[in-house]
Short mmCIF file of C-alpha atoms and ligand atoms in Angstrom, two decimals:
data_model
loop_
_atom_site.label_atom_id
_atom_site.label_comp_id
_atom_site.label_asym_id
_atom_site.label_seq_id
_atom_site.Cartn_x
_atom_site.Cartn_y
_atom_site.Cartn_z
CA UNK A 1 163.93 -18.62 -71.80
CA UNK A 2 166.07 -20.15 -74.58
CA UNK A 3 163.11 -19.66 -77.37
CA UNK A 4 162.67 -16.10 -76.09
CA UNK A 5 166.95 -15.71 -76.31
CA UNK A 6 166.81 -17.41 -79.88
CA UNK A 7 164.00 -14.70 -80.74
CA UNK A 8 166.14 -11.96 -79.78
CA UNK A 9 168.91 -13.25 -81.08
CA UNK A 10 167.30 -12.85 -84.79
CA UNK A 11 166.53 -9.63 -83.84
CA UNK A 12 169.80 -8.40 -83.20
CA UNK A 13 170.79 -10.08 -86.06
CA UNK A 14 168.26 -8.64 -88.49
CA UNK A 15 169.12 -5.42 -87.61
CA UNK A 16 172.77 -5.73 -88.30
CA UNK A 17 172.18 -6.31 -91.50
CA UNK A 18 171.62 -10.39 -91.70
CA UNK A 19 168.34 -12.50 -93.19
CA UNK A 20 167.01 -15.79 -92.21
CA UNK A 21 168.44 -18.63 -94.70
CA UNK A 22 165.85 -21.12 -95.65
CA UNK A 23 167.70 -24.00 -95.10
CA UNK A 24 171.23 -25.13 -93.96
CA UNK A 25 172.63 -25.29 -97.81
CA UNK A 26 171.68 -21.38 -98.15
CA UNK A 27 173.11 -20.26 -94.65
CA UNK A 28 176.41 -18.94 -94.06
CA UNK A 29 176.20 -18.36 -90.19
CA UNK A 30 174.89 -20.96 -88.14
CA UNK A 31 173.90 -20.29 -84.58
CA UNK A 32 173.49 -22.99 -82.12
CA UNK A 33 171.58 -21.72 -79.16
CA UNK A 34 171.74 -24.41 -76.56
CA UNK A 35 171.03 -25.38 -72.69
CA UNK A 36 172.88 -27.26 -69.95
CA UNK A 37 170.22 -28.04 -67.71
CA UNK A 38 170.47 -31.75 -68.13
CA UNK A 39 173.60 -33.82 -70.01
CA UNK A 40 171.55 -34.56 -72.66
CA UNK A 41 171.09 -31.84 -73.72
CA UNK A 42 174.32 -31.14 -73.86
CA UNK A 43 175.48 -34.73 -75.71
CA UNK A 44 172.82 -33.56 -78.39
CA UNK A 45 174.58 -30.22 -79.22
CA UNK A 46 177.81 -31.76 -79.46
CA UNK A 47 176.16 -34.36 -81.69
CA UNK A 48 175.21 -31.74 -83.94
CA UNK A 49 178.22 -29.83 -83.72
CA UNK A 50 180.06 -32.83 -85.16
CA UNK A 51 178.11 -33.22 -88.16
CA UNK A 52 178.15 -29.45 -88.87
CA UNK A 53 181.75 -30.10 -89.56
CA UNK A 54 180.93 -30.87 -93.55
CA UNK A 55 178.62 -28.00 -93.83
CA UNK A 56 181.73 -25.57 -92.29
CA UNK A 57 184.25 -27.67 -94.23
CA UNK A 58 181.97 -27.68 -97.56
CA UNK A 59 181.99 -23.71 -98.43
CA UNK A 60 184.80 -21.16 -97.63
CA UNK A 61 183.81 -18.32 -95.13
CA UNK A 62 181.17 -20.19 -93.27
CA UNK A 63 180.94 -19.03 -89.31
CA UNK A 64 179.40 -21.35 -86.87
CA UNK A 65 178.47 -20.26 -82.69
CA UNK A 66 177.48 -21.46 -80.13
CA UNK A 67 175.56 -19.32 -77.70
CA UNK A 68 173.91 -19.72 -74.59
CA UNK A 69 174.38 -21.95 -71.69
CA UNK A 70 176.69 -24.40 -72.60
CA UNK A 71 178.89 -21.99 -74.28
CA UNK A 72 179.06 -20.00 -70.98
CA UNK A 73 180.15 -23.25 -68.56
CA UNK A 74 182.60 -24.87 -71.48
CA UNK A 75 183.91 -21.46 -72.40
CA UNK A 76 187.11 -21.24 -74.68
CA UNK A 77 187.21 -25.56 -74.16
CA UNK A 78 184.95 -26.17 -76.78
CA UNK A 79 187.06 -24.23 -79.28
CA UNK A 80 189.69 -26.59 -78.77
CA UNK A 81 187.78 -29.44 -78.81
CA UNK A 82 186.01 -28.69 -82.10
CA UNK A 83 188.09 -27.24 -84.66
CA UNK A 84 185.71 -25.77 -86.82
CA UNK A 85 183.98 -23.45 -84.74
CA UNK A 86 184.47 -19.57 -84.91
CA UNK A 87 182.46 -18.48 -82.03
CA UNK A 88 182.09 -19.13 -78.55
CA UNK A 89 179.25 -16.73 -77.14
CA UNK A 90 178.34 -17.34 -73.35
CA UNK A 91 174.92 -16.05 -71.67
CA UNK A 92 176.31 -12.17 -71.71
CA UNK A 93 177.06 -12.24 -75.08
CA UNK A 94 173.80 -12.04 -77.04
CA UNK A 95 174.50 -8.31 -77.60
CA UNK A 96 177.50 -8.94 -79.03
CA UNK A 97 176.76 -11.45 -81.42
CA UNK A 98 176.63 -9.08 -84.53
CA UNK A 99 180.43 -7.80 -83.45
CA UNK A 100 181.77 -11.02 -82.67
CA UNK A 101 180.42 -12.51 -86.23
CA UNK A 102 181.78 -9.52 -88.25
CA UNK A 103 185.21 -10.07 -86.43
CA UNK A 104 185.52 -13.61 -87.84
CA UNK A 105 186.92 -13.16 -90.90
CA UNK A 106 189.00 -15.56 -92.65
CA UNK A 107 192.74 -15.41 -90.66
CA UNK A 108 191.43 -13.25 -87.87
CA UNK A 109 191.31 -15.84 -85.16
CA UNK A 110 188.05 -17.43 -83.35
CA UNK A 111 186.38 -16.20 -80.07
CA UNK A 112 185.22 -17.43 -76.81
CA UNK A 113 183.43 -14.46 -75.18
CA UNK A 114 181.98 -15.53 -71.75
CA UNK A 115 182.12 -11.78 -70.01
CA UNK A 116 179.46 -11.12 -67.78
CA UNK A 117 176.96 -8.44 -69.18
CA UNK A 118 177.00 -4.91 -67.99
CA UNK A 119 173.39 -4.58 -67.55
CA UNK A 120 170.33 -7.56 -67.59
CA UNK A 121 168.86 -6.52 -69.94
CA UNK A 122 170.66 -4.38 -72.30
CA UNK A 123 170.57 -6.66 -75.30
CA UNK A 124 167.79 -8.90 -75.40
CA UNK A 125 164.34 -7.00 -75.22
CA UNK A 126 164.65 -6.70 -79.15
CA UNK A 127 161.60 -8.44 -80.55
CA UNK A 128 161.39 -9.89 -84.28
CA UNK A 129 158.75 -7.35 -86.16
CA UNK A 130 156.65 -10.25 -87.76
CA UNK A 131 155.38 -11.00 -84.07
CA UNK A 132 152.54 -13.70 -83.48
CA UNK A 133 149.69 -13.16 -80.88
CA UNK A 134 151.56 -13.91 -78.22
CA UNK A 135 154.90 -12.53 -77.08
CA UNK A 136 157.58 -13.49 -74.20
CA UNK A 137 158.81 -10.61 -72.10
CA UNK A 138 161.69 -11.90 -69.57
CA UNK A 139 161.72 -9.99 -66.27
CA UNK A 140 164.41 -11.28 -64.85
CA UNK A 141 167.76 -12.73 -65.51
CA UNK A 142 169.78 -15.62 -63.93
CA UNK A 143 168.91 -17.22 -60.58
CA UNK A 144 169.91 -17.15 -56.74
CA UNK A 145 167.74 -19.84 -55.49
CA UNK A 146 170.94 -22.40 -55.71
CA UNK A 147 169.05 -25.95 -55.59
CA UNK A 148 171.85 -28.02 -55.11
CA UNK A 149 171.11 -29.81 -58.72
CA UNK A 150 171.06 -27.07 -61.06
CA UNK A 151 173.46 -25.51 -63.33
CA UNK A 152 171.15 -22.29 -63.78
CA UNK A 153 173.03 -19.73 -61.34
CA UNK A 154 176.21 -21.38 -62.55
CA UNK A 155 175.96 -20.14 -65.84
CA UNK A 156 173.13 -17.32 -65.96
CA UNK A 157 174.74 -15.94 -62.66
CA UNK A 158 172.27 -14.13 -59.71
CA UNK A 159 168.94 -13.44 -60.26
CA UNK A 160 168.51 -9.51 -61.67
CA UNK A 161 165.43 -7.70 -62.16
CA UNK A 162 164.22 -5.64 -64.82
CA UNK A 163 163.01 -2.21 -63.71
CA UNK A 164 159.23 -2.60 -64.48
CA UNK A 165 159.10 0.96 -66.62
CA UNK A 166 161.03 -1.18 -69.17
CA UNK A 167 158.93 -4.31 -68.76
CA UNK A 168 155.56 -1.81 -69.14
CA UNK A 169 157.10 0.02 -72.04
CA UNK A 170 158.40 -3.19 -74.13
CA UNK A 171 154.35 -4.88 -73.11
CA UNK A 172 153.12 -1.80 -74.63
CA UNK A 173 155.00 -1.77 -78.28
CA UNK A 174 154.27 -5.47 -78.45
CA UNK A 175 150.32 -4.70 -78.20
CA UNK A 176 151.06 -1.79 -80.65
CA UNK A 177 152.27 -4.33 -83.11
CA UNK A 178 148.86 -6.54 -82.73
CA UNK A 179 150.27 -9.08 -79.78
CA UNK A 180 147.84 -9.93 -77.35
CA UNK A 181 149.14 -12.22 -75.10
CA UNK A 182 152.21 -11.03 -72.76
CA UNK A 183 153.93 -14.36 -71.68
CA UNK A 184 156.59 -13.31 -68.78
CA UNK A 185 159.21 -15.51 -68.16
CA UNK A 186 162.31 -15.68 -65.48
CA UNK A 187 163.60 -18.60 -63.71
CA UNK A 188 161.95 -17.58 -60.45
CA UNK A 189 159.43 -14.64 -61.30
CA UNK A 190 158.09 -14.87 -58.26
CA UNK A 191 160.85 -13.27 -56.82
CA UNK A 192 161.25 -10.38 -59.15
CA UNK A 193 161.78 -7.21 -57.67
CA UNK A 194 162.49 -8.70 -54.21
CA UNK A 195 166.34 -8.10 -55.15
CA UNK A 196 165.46 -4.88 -54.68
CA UNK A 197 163.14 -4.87 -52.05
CA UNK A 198 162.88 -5.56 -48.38
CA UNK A 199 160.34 -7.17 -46.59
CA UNK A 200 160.46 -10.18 -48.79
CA UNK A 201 156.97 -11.73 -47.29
CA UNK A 202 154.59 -8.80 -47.19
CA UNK A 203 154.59 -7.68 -50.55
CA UNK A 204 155.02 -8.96 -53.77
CA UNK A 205 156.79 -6.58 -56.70
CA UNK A 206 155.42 -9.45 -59.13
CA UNK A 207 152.15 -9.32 -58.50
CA UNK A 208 152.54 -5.32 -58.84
CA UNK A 209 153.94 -5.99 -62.11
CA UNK A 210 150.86 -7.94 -63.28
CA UNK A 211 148.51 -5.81 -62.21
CA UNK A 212 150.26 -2.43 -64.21
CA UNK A 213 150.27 -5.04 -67.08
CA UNK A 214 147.13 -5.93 -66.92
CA UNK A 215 145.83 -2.09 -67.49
CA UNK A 216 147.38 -2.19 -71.05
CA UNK A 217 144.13 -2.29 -72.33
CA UNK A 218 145.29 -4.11 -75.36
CA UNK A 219 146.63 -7.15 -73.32
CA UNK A 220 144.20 -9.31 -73.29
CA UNK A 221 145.90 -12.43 -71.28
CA UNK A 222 148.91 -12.62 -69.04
CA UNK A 223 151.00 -16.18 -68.52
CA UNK A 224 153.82 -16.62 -66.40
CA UNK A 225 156.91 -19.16 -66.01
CA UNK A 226 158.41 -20.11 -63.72
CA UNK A 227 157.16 -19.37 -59.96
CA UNK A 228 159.06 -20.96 -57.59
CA UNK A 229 156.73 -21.84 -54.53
CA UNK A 230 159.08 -20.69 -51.88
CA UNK A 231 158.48 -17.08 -53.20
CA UNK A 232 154.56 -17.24 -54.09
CA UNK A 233 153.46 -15.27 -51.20
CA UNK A 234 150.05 -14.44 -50.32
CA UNK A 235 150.32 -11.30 -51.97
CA UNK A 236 151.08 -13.16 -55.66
CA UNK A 237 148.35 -15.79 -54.75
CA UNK A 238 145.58 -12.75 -54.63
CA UNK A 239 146.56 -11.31 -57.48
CA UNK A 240 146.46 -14.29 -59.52
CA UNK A 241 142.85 -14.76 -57.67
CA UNK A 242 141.94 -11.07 -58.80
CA UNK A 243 143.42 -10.30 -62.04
CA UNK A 244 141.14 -11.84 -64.63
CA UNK A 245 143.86 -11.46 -67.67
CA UNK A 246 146.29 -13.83 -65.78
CA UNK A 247 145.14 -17.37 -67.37
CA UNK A 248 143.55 -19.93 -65.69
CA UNK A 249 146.72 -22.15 -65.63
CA UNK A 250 149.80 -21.79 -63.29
CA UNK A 251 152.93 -23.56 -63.84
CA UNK A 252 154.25 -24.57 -60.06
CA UNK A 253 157.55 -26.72 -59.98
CA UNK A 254 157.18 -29.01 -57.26
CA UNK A 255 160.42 -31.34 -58.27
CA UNK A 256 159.64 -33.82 -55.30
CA UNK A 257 156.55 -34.81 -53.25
CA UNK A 258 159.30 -35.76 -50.44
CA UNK A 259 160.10 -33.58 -47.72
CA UNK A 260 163.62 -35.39 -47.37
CA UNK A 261 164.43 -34.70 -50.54
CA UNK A 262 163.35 -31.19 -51.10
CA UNK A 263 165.23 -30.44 -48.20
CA UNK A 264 167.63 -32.53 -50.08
CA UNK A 265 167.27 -30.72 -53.11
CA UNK A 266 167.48 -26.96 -50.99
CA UNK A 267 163.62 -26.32 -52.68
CA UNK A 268 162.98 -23.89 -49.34
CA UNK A 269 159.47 -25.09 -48.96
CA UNK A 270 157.87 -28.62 -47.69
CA UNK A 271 154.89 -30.92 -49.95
CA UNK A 272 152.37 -29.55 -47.56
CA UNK A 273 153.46 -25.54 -48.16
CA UNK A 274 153.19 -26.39 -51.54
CA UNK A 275 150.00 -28.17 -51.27
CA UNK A 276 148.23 -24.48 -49.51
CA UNK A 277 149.35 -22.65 -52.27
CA UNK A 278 147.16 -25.08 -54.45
CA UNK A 279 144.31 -24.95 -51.97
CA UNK A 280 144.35 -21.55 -52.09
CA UNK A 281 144.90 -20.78 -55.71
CA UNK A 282 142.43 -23.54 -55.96
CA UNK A 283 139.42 -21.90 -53.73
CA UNK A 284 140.47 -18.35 -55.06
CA UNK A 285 139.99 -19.04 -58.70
CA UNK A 286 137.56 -22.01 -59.61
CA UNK A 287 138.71 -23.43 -62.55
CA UNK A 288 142.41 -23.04 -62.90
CA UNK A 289 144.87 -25.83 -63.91
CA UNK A 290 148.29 -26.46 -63.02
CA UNK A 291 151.42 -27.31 -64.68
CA UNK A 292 154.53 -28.30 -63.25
CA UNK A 293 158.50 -29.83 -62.88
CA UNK A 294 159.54 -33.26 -61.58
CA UNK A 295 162.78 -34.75 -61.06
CA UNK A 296 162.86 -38.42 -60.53
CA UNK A 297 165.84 -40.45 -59.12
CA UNK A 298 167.38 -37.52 -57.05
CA UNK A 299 170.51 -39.10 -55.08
CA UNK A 300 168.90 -41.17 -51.83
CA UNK A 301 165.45 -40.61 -53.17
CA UNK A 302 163.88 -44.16 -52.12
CA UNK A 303 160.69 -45.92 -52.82
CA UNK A 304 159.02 -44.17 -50.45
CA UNK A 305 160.29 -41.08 -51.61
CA UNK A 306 158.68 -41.57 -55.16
CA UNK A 307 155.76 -42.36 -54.11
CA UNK A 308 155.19 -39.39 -51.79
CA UNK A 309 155.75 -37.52 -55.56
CA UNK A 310 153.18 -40.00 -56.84
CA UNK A 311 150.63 -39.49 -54.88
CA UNK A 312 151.04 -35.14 -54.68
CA UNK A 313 151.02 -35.23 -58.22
CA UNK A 314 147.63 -37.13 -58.44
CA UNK A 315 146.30 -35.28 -55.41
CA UNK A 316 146.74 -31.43 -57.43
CA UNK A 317 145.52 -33.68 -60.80
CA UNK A 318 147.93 -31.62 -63.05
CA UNK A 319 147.10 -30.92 -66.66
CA UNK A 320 151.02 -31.21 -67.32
CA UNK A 321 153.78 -32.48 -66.05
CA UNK A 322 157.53 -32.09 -67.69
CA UNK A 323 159.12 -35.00 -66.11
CA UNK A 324 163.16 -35.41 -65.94
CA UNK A 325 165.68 -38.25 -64.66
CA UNK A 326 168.10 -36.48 -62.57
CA UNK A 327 171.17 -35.33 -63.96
CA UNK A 328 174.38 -34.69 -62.67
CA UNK A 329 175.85 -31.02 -63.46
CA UNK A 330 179.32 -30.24 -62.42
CA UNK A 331 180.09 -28.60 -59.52
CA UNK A 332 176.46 -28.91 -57.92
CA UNK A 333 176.20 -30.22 -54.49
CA UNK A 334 173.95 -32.90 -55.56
CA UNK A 335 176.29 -34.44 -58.23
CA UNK A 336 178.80 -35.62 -55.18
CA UNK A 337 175.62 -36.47 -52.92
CA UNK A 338 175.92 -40.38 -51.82
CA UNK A 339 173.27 -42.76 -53.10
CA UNK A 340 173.17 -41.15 -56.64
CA UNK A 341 170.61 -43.80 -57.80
CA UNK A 342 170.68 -46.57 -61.00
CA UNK A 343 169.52 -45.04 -64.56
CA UNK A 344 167.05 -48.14 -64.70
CA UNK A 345 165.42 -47.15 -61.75
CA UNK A 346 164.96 -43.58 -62.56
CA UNK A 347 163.40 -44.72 -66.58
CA UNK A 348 161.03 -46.61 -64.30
CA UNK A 349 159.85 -44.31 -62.07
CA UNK A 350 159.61 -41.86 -64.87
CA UNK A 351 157.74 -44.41 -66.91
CA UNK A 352 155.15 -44.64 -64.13
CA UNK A 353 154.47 -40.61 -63.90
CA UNK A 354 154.30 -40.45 -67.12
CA UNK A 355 151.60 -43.22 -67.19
CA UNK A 356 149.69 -42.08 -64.72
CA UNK A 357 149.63 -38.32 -66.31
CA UNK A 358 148.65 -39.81 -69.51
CA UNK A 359 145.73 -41.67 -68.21
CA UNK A 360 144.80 -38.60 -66.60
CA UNK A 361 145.21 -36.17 -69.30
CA UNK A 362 142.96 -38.21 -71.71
CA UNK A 363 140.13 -38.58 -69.00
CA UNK A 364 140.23 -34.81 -68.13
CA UNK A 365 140.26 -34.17 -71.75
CA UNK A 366 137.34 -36.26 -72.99
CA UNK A 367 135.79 -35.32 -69.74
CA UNK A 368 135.49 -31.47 -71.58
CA UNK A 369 133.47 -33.09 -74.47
CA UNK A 370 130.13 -31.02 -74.58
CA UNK A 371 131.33 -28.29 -73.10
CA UNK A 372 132.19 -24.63 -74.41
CA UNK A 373 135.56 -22.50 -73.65
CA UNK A 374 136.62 -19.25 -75.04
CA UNK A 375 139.88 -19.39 -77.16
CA UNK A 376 142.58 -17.18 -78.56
CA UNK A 377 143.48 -18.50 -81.96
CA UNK A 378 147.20 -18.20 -82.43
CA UNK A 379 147.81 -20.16 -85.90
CA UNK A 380 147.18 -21.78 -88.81
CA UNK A 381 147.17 -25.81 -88.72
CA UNK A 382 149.98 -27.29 -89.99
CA UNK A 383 148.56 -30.21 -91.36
CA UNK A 384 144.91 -28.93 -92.49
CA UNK A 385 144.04 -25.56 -94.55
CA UNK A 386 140.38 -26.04 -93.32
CA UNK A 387 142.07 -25.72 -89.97
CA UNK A 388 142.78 -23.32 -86.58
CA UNK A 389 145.26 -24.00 -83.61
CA UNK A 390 143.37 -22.03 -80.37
CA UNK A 391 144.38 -22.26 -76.62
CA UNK A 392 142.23 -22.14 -73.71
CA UNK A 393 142.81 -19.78 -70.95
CA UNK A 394 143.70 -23.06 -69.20
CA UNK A 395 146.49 -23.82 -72.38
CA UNK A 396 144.46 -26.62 -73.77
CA UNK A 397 144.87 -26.72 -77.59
CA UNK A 398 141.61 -26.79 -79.27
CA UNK A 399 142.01 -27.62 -83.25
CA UNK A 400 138.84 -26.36 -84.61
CA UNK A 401 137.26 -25.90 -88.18
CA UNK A 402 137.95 -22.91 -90.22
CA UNK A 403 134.84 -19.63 -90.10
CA UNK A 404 134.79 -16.55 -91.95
CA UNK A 405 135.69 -13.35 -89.77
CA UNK A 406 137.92 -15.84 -87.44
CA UNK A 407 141.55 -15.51 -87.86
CA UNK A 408 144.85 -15.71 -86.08
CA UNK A 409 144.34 -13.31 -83.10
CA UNK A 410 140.40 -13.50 -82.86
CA UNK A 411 139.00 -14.58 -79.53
CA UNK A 412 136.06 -17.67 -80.25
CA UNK A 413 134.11 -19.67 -78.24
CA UNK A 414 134.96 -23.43 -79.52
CA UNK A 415 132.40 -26.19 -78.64
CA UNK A 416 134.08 -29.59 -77.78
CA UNK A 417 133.10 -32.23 -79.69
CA UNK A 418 136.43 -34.71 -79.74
CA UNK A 419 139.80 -35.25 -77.67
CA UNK A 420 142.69 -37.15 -77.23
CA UNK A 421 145.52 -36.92 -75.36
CA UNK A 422 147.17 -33.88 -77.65
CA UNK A 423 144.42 -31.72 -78.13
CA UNK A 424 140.67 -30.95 -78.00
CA UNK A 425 138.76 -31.17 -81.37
CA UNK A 426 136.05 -28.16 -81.48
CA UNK A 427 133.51 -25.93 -83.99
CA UNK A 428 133.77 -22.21 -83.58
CA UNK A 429 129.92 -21.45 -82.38
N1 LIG B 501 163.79 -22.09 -62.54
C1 LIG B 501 162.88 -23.10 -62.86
C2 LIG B 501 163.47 -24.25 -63.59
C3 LIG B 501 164.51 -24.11 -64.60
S1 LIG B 501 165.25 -25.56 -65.17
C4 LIG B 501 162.28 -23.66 -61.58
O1 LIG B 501 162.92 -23.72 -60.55
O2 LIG B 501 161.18 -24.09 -61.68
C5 LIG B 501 163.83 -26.50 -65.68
C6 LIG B 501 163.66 -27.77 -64.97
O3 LIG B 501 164.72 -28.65 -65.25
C7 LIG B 501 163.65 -27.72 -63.45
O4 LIG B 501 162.42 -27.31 -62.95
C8 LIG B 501 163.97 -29.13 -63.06
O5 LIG B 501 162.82 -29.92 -62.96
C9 LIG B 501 164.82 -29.61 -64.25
N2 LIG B 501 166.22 -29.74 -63.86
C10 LIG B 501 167.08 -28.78 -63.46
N3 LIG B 501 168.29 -29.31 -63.17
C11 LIG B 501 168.17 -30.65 -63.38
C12 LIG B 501 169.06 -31.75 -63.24
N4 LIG B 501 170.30 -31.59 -62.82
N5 LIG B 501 168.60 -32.98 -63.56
C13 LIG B 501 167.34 -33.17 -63.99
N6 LIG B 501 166.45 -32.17 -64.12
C14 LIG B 501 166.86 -30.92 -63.82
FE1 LIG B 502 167.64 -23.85 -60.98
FE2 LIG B 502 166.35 -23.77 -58.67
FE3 LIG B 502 166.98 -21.51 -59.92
FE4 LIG B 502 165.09 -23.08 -60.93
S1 LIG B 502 165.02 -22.02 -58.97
S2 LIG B 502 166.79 -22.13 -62.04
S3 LIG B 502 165.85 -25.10 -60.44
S4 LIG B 502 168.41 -22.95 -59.07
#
């Protein structure tokens, strides 16, 4: 969500007038765009913030922001607390951004603008012209799930849908501009639409939403992030099954393996409703891969507890896991739970998950030498002008060897001939 934010962000910005500077010596504006979902990430912005202090201090007129999530929960604080920032520019205030920056001139005050939007989606489904092959389109906004660790509804506020006219319309000027790939992102998109519709269980707006996507006839693949599994409904499962432009690999946060502690957490589903969606998902479409979230060292979780995790997370044999020690957020249930457990014990029980992925990702990987997939180059190499960066449908990377008429956007079949734990090492056939 935040890359797609930043994106649109540049957009608004170009249009009012304002150019990318190559590097932080040229720039007069910088924009932080940051996220709250863990401390960290937090302690790393004010980090930065601190040593942007010269560059503000260095040339007369300089305007620095922050934007986003952390800006909406600290508000008006963080002006106080750092001195040298002009703009304060909560989740609401993307479409303001170009006002708010040509308000700070020198003597006219600084701004904390946290106001909640008027509409979702008013500001940000501006795109950057120079688009790639593959594009994010958010559906919804904010979140009303409420698992008792997460800032998210805090400071994105209750999940909102986009009316899917827009969503169509926007999918179709990307393809017109060469993208072919529609990525659609929301922190539950399973539930989009369903704040507008009853019958919650029967039907499923979302998987109505990829289908009327899918008829673009210029989209040629459709990803999605992130389905919560308390909303993927029979009705999403098919469609995935059926629509042959949705990819062959589903991101599915399962957080914990332990009943107790989703309960715990307030997930709304247990390991083994989780585990049927796999099955299904699994018997409906031969071949797809999964992706998903795991917090270790929720309060009370036990040995037991992490194991239960363990052993789900082997049983689906994900392709990738994004792994997180829990962190407290303020005012979450969770962060005044009893039994909030040691930051030794959660670095080793993420140690071991991520040991156990890596193994697994490196056998699965080398396990695809010999074989042939179809890929959608989407750029250069970075590091090799002989070279192209591909992706399965099933988001492996393939790095493969340069052939004339094969460029960024071309569909190729890559044979495998090397991998590691990054990537898979192919020649275009
Ligand atoms: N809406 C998405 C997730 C958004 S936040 C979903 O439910 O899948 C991305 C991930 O950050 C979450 O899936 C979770 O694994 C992690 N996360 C959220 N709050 C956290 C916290 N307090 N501590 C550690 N990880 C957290
Ligand atoms: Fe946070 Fe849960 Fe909403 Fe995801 S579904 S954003 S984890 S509250």
């Amino acid at each position: 969500m935040n890359i797609r934010d930043s994106e649109a962000i540049s957009a608004l910005l170009a249009a009012a007038g304002h150019s990318e500077a190559g590097s932080l010596d040229d720039a007069d504006i910088v924009l932080l765009n940051t996220c709250s979902v863990r401390d960290s990430a937090e302690r790393k912005v004010e980090g930065y913030l601190w040593k942007l202090r010269s560059w503000k201090e260095e040339r007369k007129g300089r305007i620095l922001c922050i934007v986003g999530c952390m800006a909406q929960s600290a508000g008006g604080s963080l002006l106080e607390k750092f001195p040298h920032l002009d703009i304060v520019a909560g989740t609401s205030a993307i479409s303001r951004l170009p006002e708010l920056i040509s308000n700070v001139s020198p003597g006219s005050g600084r701004f904390s603008d946290t106001d909640e939007g008027p509409l979702p989606y008013d500001d940000i489904s501006t795109h950057v012209s120079s688009g790639g092959v593959s594009a994010f389109i958010p559906v919804t906004r904010g979140c009303s799930m409420n698992c008792s660790y997460c800032i998210v509804p805090q400071v994105r506020g209750g999940e909102k849908s986009r009316p899917a006219e827009e969503i169509i319309e926007e999918a179709r000027s990307l393809v017109d501009r060469g993208v072919v790939e529609i990525f659609l992102l929301g922190q539950n998109v399973a539930a989009y639409g369903l704040d507008r519709t009853a019958g919650k269980n029967e039907s499923s707006p979302f998987a109505a939403l990829l289908a009327k996507i899918a008829e673009i006839k210029a989209v040629k693949r459709i990803r999605f992030t992130s389905p919560h599994p308390a909303s993927f409904n029979d009705a999403l499962i098919n469609a995935v099954c059926e629509i042959r432009k949705v990819c062959d690999s589903i991101h599915l946060p399962l957080q914990s393996g332990s009943d107790r502690i989703l309960t715990a957490m307030g997930r709304r589903y247990s390991s083994s409703e989780y585990m049927e969606i796999v099955a299904k998902l699994k018997a409906g479409r031969p071949g797809i891969s999964f992706s998903t979230d795991v917090i270790v060292g929720f309060p009370g979780e036990t040995d037991d507890d992490f194991n239960d995790t363990r052993r789900i997370l082997n049983d689906v044999g994900f392709d990738q896991e994004f792994i997180f020690k829990y962190s407290k957020r303020k005012n979450t249930p969770a962060a005044e739970m009893d039994g909030q457990i040691p930051l030794k014990t959660k670095e080793e029980r993420n140690k071991i998950l991520l040991d156990d992925l890596k193994t697994r990702i490196l056998a699965r990987n080398r396990s695809m030498i010999g074989s042939e997939m179809e890929i959608l180059i989407d750029a250069d190499s970075p590091r090799s002008n002989n070279r192209l960066i591909g992706k399965s449908s099933s988001n492996k990377t393939v790095v493969v060897e340069k052939k004339a008429g094969i460029a960024v956007g071309s569909f190729a079949t890559a044979v495998i001939e090397d991998a590691t734990l990054a990537a898979l090492y192919g020649r275009l056939k």
